[in-house]
């Protein structure tokens, strides 16, 4: 399945969730945001990818800018913009940016599902596809910081990240790993996973977008 097809399928699932639920429901995975704010971020972020506009990425204000710029717009207006930007950005999905976009939309799909009490789609190909870029980034982090390699065992096989012989192993699901790497689990939740050794060496780098202080239960 191509990245464009995977992205559009997730987009359509999110549209169904958002239009069938409360757009003002708070999203615990994205503190301070409601469902409509996640939609604003997805619509605006895709447009930024298409235009190569990334101011705010370094200081963490990128997503908040999308929300602020669209404050007061209806859900319908946000969805129209998202559709337009999807058409504009379609060529990006065959580039290295495609894997980034998949990771983002699938992660936010599950943020919205949790906010609305509508869990699902945890075992599908979209979640596995969404792990592609985060696992690449984790591998780079371990190598750059000279941390020991880690063996990760998922339902569809093993993956070693980092350089050299693994010093430990983690057995988990693709969904749970996506949530860990995406910063949706705090240290206590990560420690409670199925490790075969003390996870302390890897805790500082597992969350790619900052470590979460409070537990997110899904």
mmCIF file of C-alpha atoms in Angstrom:
data_model
loop_
_atom_site.group_PDB
_atom_site.id
_atom_site.type_symbol
_atom_site.label_atom_id
_atom_site.label_comp_id
_atom_site.label_asym_id
_atom_site.label_seq_id
_atom_site.Cartn_x
_atom_site.Cartn_y
_atom_site.Cartn_z
ATOM 1 C CA UNK A 1 0.000 0.000 0.000
ATOM 2 C CA UNK A 2 1.446 3.392 -0.969
ATOM 3 C CA UNK A 3 2.015 6.160 1.566
ATOM 4 C CA UNK A 4 -0.590 8.328 -0.155
ATOM 5 C CA UNK A 5 -3.231 5.599 0.157
ATOM 6 C CA UNK A 6 -2.281 4.894 3.787
ATOM 7 C CA UNK A 7 -2.437 8.594 4.642
ATOM 8 C CA UNK A 8 -5.789 9.144 2.932
ATOM 9 C CA UNK A 9 -7.321 6.105 4.635
ATOM 10 C CA UNK A 10 -6.236 7.474 8.032
ATOM 11 C CA UNK A 11 -7.507 10.928 7.069
ATOM 12 C CA UNK A 12 -10.911 9.520 6.229
ATOM 13 C CA UNK A 13 -11.047 7.592 9.510
ATOM 14 C CA UNK A 14 -10.235 10.784 11.396
ATOM 15 C CA UNK A 15 -12.919 12.710 9.528
ATOM 16 C CA UNK A 16 -15.467 10.052 10.475
ATOM 17 C CA UNK A 17 -14.376 10.173 14.116
ATOM 18 C CA UNK A 18 -14.347 13.967 14.320
ATOM 19 C CA UNK A 19 -17.676 14.546 12.609
ATOM 20 C CA UNK A 20 -19.318 11.804 14.675
ATOM 21 C CA UNK A 21 -17.958 12.968 18.017
ATOM 22 C CA UNK A 22 -17.404 16.092 20.100
ATOM 23 C CA UNK A 23 -14.911 18.388 18.339
ATOM 24 C CA UNK A 24 -14.332 20.189 21.629
ATOM 25 C CA UNK A 25 -13.321 17.048 23.517
ATOM 26 C CA UNK A 26 -9.928 17.561 25.186
ATOM 27 C CA UNK A 27 -7.079 15.498 23.744
ATOM 28 C CA UNK A 28 -5.010 14.150 26.625
ATOM 29 C CA UNK A 29 -2.155 13.167 24.320
ATOM 30 C CA UNK A 30 -1.826 16.806 23.203
ATOM 31 C CA UNK A 31 -2.271 18.901 26.366
ATOM 32 C CA UNK A 32 -4.236 22.076 25.786
ATOM 33 C CA UNK A 33 -5.732 20.909 22.523
ATOM 34 C CA UNK A 34 -9.217 19.738 21.658
ATOM 35 C CA UNK A 35 -10.105 17.459 18.751
ATOM 36 C CA UNK A 36 -10.693 20.476 16.483
ATOM 37 C CA UNK A 37 -7.174 21.710 17.300
ATOM 38 C CA UNK A 38 -5.652 18.425 16.163
ATOM 39 C CA UNK A 39 -7.593 18.818 12.911
ATOM 40 C CA UNK A 40 -6.224 22.357 12.562
ATOM 41 C CA UNK A 41 -2.695 21.061 13.069
ATOM 42 C CA UNK A 42 -3.114 18.247 10.544
ATOM 43 C CA UNK A 43 -4.622 20.558 7.923
ATOM 44 C CA UNK A 44 -2.080 23.313 8.454
ATOM 45 C CA UNK A 45 0.854 20.977 8.867
ATOM 46 C CA UNK A 46 0.205 19.214 5.586
ATOM 47 C CA UNK A 47 0.062 22.585 3.855
ATOM 48 C CA UNK A 48 3.379 23.520 5.442
ATOM 49 C CA UNK A 49 4.955 20.288 4.230
ATOM 50 C CA UNK A 50 3.764 21.040 0.712
ATOM 51 C CA UNK A 51 5.187 24.575 0.888
ATOM 52 C CA UNK A 52 8.360 23.562 2.793
ATOM 53 C CA UNK A 53 7.429 25.997 5.539
ATOM 54 C CA UNK A 54 8.857 24.829 8.846
ATOM 55 C CA UNK A 55 9.281 27.863 11.078
ATOM 56 C CA UNK A 56 8.592 26.874 14.661
ATOM 57 C CA UNK A 57 9.822 23.298 14.313
ATOM 58 C CA UNK A 58 13.029 23.942 16.251
ATOM 59 C CA UNK A 59 11.391 25.699 19.212
ATOM 60 C CA UNK A 60 8.328 23.448 19.302
ATOM 61 C CA UNK A 61 5.834 26.142 18.266
ATOM 62 C CA UNK A 62 5.147 24.688 14.808
ATOM 63 C CA UNK A 63 1.960 22.838 15.707
ATOM 64 C CA UNK A 64 0.681 25.586 17.982
ATOM 65 C CA UNK A 65 0.985 28.043 15.096
ATOM 66 C CA UNK A 66 -1.412 25.933 13.024
ATOM 67 C CA UNK A 67 -3.940 25.973 15.847
ATOM 68 C CA UNK A 68 -3.617 29.685 16.562
ATOM 69 C CA UNK A 69 -3.927 30.674 12.898
ATOM 70 C CA UNK A 70 -7.142 28.670 12.571
ATOM 71 C CA UNK A 71 -8.797 29.618 15.831
ATOM 72 C CA UNK A 72 -12.515 30.165 15.257
ATOM 73 C CA UNK A 73 -12.784 28.143 12.069
ATOM 74 C CA UNK A 74 -15.445 25.460 11.920
ATOM 75 C CA UNK A 75 -14.647 21.775 11.634
ATOM 76 C CA UNK A 76 -16.061 21.878 8.109
ATOM 77 C CA UNK A 77 -13.664 24.662 7.103
ATOM 78 C CA UNK A 78 -10.713 22.748 8.552
ATOM 79 C CA UNK A 79 -11.673 19.623 6.635
ATOM 80 C CA UNK A 80 -11.996 21.557 3.374
ATOM 81 C CA UNK A 81 -8.499 22.971 3.887
ATOM 82 C CA UNK A 82 -7.132 19.526 4.727
ATOM 83 C CA UNK A 83 -8.639 18.062 1.552
ATOM 84 C CA UNK A 84 -7.156 20.873 -0.520
ATOM 85 C CA UNK A 85 -3.730 20.437 1.026
ATOM 86 C CA UNK A 86 -3.878 16.677 0.514
ATOM 87 C CA UNK A 87 -4.343 17.242 -3.192
ATOM 88 C CA UNK A 88 -1.477 19.750 -3.276
ATOM 89 C CA UNK A 89 0.869 17.546 -1.247
ATOM 90 C CA UNK A 90 0.164 14.247 -2.973
ATOM 91 C CA UNK A 91 3.593 14.087 -4.616
ATOM 92 C CA UNK A 92 5.313 14.283 -1.230
ATOM 93 C CA UNK A 93 4.182 10.832 -0.239
ATOM 94 C CA UNK A 94 6.688 9.202 -2.584
ATOM 95 C CA UNK A 95 9.534 11.245 -1.068
ATOM 96 C CA UNK A 96 11.320 10.707 2.271
ATOM 97 C CA UNK A 97 8.712 13.016 3.785
ATOM 98 C CA UNK A 98 6.063 10.355 3.178
ATOM 99 C CA UNK A 99 7.130 8.287 6.173
ATOM 100 C CA UNK A 100 7.065 11.408 8.384
ATOM 101 C CA UNK A 101 3.518 12.229 7.318
ATOM 102 C CA UNK A 102 2.352 8.667 7.972
ATOM 103 C CA UNK A 103 3.842 8.666 11.467
ATOM 104 C CA UNK A 104 2.173 11.978 12.245
ATOM 105 C CA UNK A 105 -1.317 11.231 11.003
ATOM 106 C CA UNK A 106 -1.526 7.741 12.511
ATOM 107 C CA UNK A 107 -0.291 9.016 15.873
ATOM 108 C CA UNK A 108 -2.894 11.788 15.838
ATOM 109 C CA UNK A 109 -5.599 9.356 14.753
ATOM 110 C CA UNK A 110 -5.054 7.475 17.993
ATOM 111 C CA UNK A 111 -4.863 10.703 19.987
ATOM 112 C CA UNK A 112 -8.344 11.501 18.706
ATOM 113 C CA UNK A 113 -9.599 7.952 19.257
ATOM 114 C CA UNK A 114 -8.520 8.129 22.895
ATOM 115 C CA UNK A 115 -10.086 11.558 23.356
ATOM 116 C CA UNK A 116 -13.414 10.334 21.977
ATOM 117 C CA UNK A 117 -13.353 6.905 23.628
ATOM 118 C CA UNK A 118 -13.247 5.200 20.226
ATOM 119 C CA UNK A 119 -10.221 2.848 20.261
ATOM 120 C CA UNK A 120 -9.525 0.747 17.187
ATOM 121 C CA UNK A 121 -7.251 0.231 14.175
ATOM 122 C CA UNK A 122 -4.360 -0.796 16.410
ATOM 123 C CA UNK A 123 -3.392 -3.966 14.567
ATOM 124 C CA UNK A 124 -3.496 -2.754 10.972
ATOM 125 C CA UNK A 125 -0.855 -1.965 8.423
ATOM 126 C CA UNK A 126 -1.104 1.769 9.146
ATOM 127 C CA UNK A 127 0.420 1.410 12.610
ATOM 128 C CA UNK A 128 3.289 -0.689 11.271
ATOM 129 C CA UNK A 129 3.867 1.819 8.467
ATOM 130 C CA UNK A 130 3.839 4.649 11.006
ATOM 131 C CA UNK A 131 6.799 3.063 12.815
ATOM 132 C CA UNK A 132 9.136 3.352 9.828
ATOM 133 C CA UNK A 133 10.441 6.876 10.458
ATOM 134 C CA UNK A 134 10.393 6.757 14.309
ATOM 135 C CA UNK A 135 12.488 3.586 14.303
ATOM 136 C CA UNK A 136 14.955 5.183 11.912
ATOM 137 C CA UNK A 137 15.225 8.178 14.238
ATOM 138 C CA UNK A 138 15.660 5.961 17.308
ATOM 139 C CA UNK A 139 18.446 4.066 15.559
ATOM 140 C CA UNK A 140 20.197 7.357 14.730
ATOM 141 C CA UNK A 141 19.861 8.590 18.319
ATOM 142 C CA UNK A 142 21.385 5.455 19.804
ATOM 143 C CA UNK A 143 24.316 5.588 17.409
ATOM 144 C CA UNK A 144 24.882 9.334 17.839
ATOM 145 C CA UNK A 145 24.931 9.051 21.633
ATOM 146 C CA UNK A 146 26.920 5.808 21.652
ATOM 147 C CA UNK A 147 24.201 4.046 23.597
ATOM 148 C CA UNK A 148 23.937 0.252 23.598
ATOM 149 C CA UNK A 149 21.911 -1.383 20.854
ATOM 150 C CA UNK A 150 18.402 -2.581 21.661
ATOM 151 C CA UNK A 151 16.474 -5.527 20.296
ATOM 152 C CA UNK A 152 12.762 -4.783 19.822
ATOM 153 C CA UNK A 153 10.456 -7.752 19.325
ATOM 154 C CA UNK A 154 7.106 -6.952 17.733
ATOM 155 C CA UNK A 155 4.269 -9.184 16.590
ATOM 156 C CA UNK A 156 5.738 -9.323 13.085
ATOM 157 C CA UNK A 157 9.402 -9.905 13.984
ATOM 158 C CA UNK A 158 12.547 -8.485 15.571
ATOM 159 C CA UNK A 159 14.368 -5.234 14.881
ATOM 160 C CA UNK A 160 17.730 -4.183 16.321
ATOM 161 C CA UNK A 161 18.311 -0.439 16.683
ATOM 162 C CA UNK A 162 21.708 0.982 17.442
ATOM 163 C CA UNK A 163 25.164 -0.334 16.717
ATOM 164 C CA UNK A 164 26.612 -3.658 17.808
ATOM 165 C CA UNK A 165 25.250 -6.547 19.827
ATOM 166 C CA UNK A 166 21.998 -5.712 21.663
ATOM 167 C CA UNK A 167 22.476 -5.113 25.369
ATOM 168 C CA UNK A 168 18.828 -5.686 26.105
ATOM 169 C CA UNK A 169 15.450 -6.390 24.615
ATOM 170 C CA UNK A 170 11.907 -5.041 24.621
ATOM 171 C CA UNK A 171 8.891 -7.142 23.648
ATOM 172 C CA UNK A 172 5.790 -5.134 22.821
ATOM 173 C CA UNK A 173 3.149 -4.448 20.173
ATOM 174 C CA UNK A 174 3.577 -2.122 17.206
ATOM 175 C CA UNK A 175 0.843 0.102 18.613
ATOM 176 C CA UNK A 176 2.449 0.406 22.024
ATOM 177 C CA UNK A 177 5.860 1.084 20.513
ATOM 178 C CA UNK A 178 4.386 3.844 18.344
ATOM 179 C CA UNK A 179 2.886 5.459 21.424
ATOM 180 C CA UNK A 180 6.164 5.194 23.333
ATOM 181 C CA UNK A 181 8.255 6.684 20.523
ATOM 182 C CA UNK A 182 5.650 9.401 19.949
ATOM 183 C CA UNK A 183 5.843 10.595 23.561
ATOM 184 C CA UNK A 184 2.444 9.245 24.619
ATOM 185 C CA UNK A 185 3.816 7.244 27.561
ATOM 186 C CA UNK A 186 5.616 8.441 30.687
ATOM 187 C CA UNK A 187 8.687 6.775 32.176
ATOM 188 C CA UNK A 188 6.643 4.669 34.587
ATOM 189 C CA UNK A 189 4.563 3.261 31.748
ATOM 190 C CA UNK A 190 7.665 2.564 29.666
ATOM 191 C CA UNK A 191 9.369 0.787 32.564
ATOM 192 C CA UNK A 192 6.268 -1.402 32.990
ATOM 193 C CA UNK A 193 6.658 -2.880 29.490
ATOM 194 C CA UNK A 194 8.155 -6.318 28.861
ATOM 195 C CA UNK A 195 11.889 -5.626 29.199
ATOM 196 C CA UNK A 196 14.525 -8.292 29.722
ATOM 197 C CA UNK A 197 16.837 -5.804 31.448
ATOM 198 C CA UNK A 198 16.789 -2.402 33.159
ATOM 199 C CA UNK A 199 15.572 0.092 30.507
ATOM 200 C CA UNK A 200 17.382 3.040 32.136
ATOM 201 C CA UNK A 201 19.977 3.467 29.336
ATOM 202 C CA UNK A 202 17.253 3.946 26.721
ATOM 203 C CA UNK A 203 14.659 5.977 28.642
ATOM 204 C CA UNK A 204 16.152 9.393 27.751
ATOM 205 C CA UNK A 205 15.922 8.727 23.999
ATOM 206 C CA UNK A 206 12.830 6.578 23.495
ATOM 207 C CA UNK A 207 10.442 9.529 23.385
ATOM 208 C CA UNK A 208 11.343 11.358 20.194
ATOM 209 C CA UNK A 209 9.387 14.533 21.004
ATOM 210 C CA UNK A 210 10.012 15.023 24.705
ATOM 211 C CA UNK A 211 9.234 12.890 27.719
ATOM 212 C CA UNK A 212 5.698 12.867 29.082
ATOM 213 C CA UNK A 213 5.256 13.583 32.793
ATOM 214 C CA UNK A 214 1.788 12.094 33.365
ATOM 215 C CA UNK A 215 0.449 8.703 32.327
ATOM 216 C CA UNK A 216 -1.798 8.426 29.277
ATOM 217 C CA UNK A 217 -4.061 5.401 29.623
ATOM 218 C CA UNK A 218 -5.552 4.066 26.403
#
